[in-house]
Coordinates of C-alpha atoms in Angstrom, one line a residue:
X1 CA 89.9 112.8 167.2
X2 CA 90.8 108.9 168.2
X3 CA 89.6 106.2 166.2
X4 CA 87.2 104.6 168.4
X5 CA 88.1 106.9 171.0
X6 CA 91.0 105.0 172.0
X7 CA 94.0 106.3 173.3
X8 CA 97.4 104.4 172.6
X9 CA 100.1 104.6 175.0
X10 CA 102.7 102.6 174.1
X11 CA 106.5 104.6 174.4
X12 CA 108.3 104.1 171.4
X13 CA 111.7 103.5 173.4
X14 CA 110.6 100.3 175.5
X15 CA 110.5 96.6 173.9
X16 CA 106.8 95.4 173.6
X17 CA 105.7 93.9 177.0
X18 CA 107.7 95.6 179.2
X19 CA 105.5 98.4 180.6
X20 CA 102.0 97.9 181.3
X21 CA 99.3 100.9 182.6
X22 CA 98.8 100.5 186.7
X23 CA 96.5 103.7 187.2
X24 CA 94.7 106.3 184.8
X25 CA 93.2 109.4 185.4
X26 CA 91.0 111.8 183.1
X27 CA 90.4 115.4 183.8
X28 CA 92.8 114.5 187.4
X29 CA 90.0 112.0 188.6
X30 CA 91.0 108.2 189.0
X31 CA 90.2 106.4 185.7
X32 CA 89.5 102.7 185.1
X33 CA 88.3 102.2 181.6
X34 CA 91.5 101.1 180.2
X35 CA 93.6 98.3 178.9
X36 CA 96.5 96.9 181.0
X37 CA 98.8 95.2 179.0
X38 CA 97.2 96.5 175.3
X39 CA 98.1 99.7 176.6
X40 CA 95.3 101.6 175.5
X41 CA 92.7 104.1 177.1
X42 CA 89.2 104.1 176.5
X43 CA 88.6 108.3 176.1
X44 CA 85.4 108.9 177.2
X45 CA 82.7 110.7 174.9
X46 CA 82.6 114.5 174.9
X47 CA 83.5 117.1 172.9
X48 CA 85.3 119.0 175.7
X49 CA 88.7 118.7 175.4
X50 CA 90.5 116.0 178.5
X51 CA 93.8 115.8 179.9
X52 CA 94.6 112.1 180.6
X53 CA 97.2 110.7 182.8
X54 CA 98.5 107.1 182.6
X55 CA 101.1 105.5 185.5
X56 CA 103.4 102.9 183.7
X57 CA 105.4 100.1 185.6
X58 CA 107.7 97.2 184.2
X59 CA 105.6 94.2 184.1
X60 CA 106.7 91.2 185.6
X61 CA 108.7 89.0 184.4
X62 CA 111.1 86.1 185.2
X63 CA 108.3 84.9 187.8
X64 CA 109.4 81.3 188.8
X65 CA 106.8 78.2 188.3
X66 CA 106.7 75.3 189.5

């Protein structure tokens, strides 16, 4: 079980901030209850075991302002 049902993503290998989750999918249907940056998915209730999915991409970075 997940505290709080909440799935942590984070890969170990990457320096903080430099992924973020684009898409998520439970059970291979598109998923939206998650948390971007925090990298974190909500895991809906059930007792059913889920297969979740995440998509990571490099966030961005460097952006000029002005």
């Amino acid at each position: 079980a997940f505290k709080r049902n909440i799935l942590r993503v984070s890969p170990d290998i990457l320096p903080p901030g430099s992924v973020r989750i684009s898409e998520a999918w439970v059970d291979d249907e598109p998923y939206s209850n998650f948390d971007a940056e925090g990298l974190t998915v909500k895991l809906p209730e059930t007792k059913e075991q889920i297969r979740v999915k995440v998509r990571l991409v490099p966030t961005q970075t460097g952006e000029a302002t002005e």
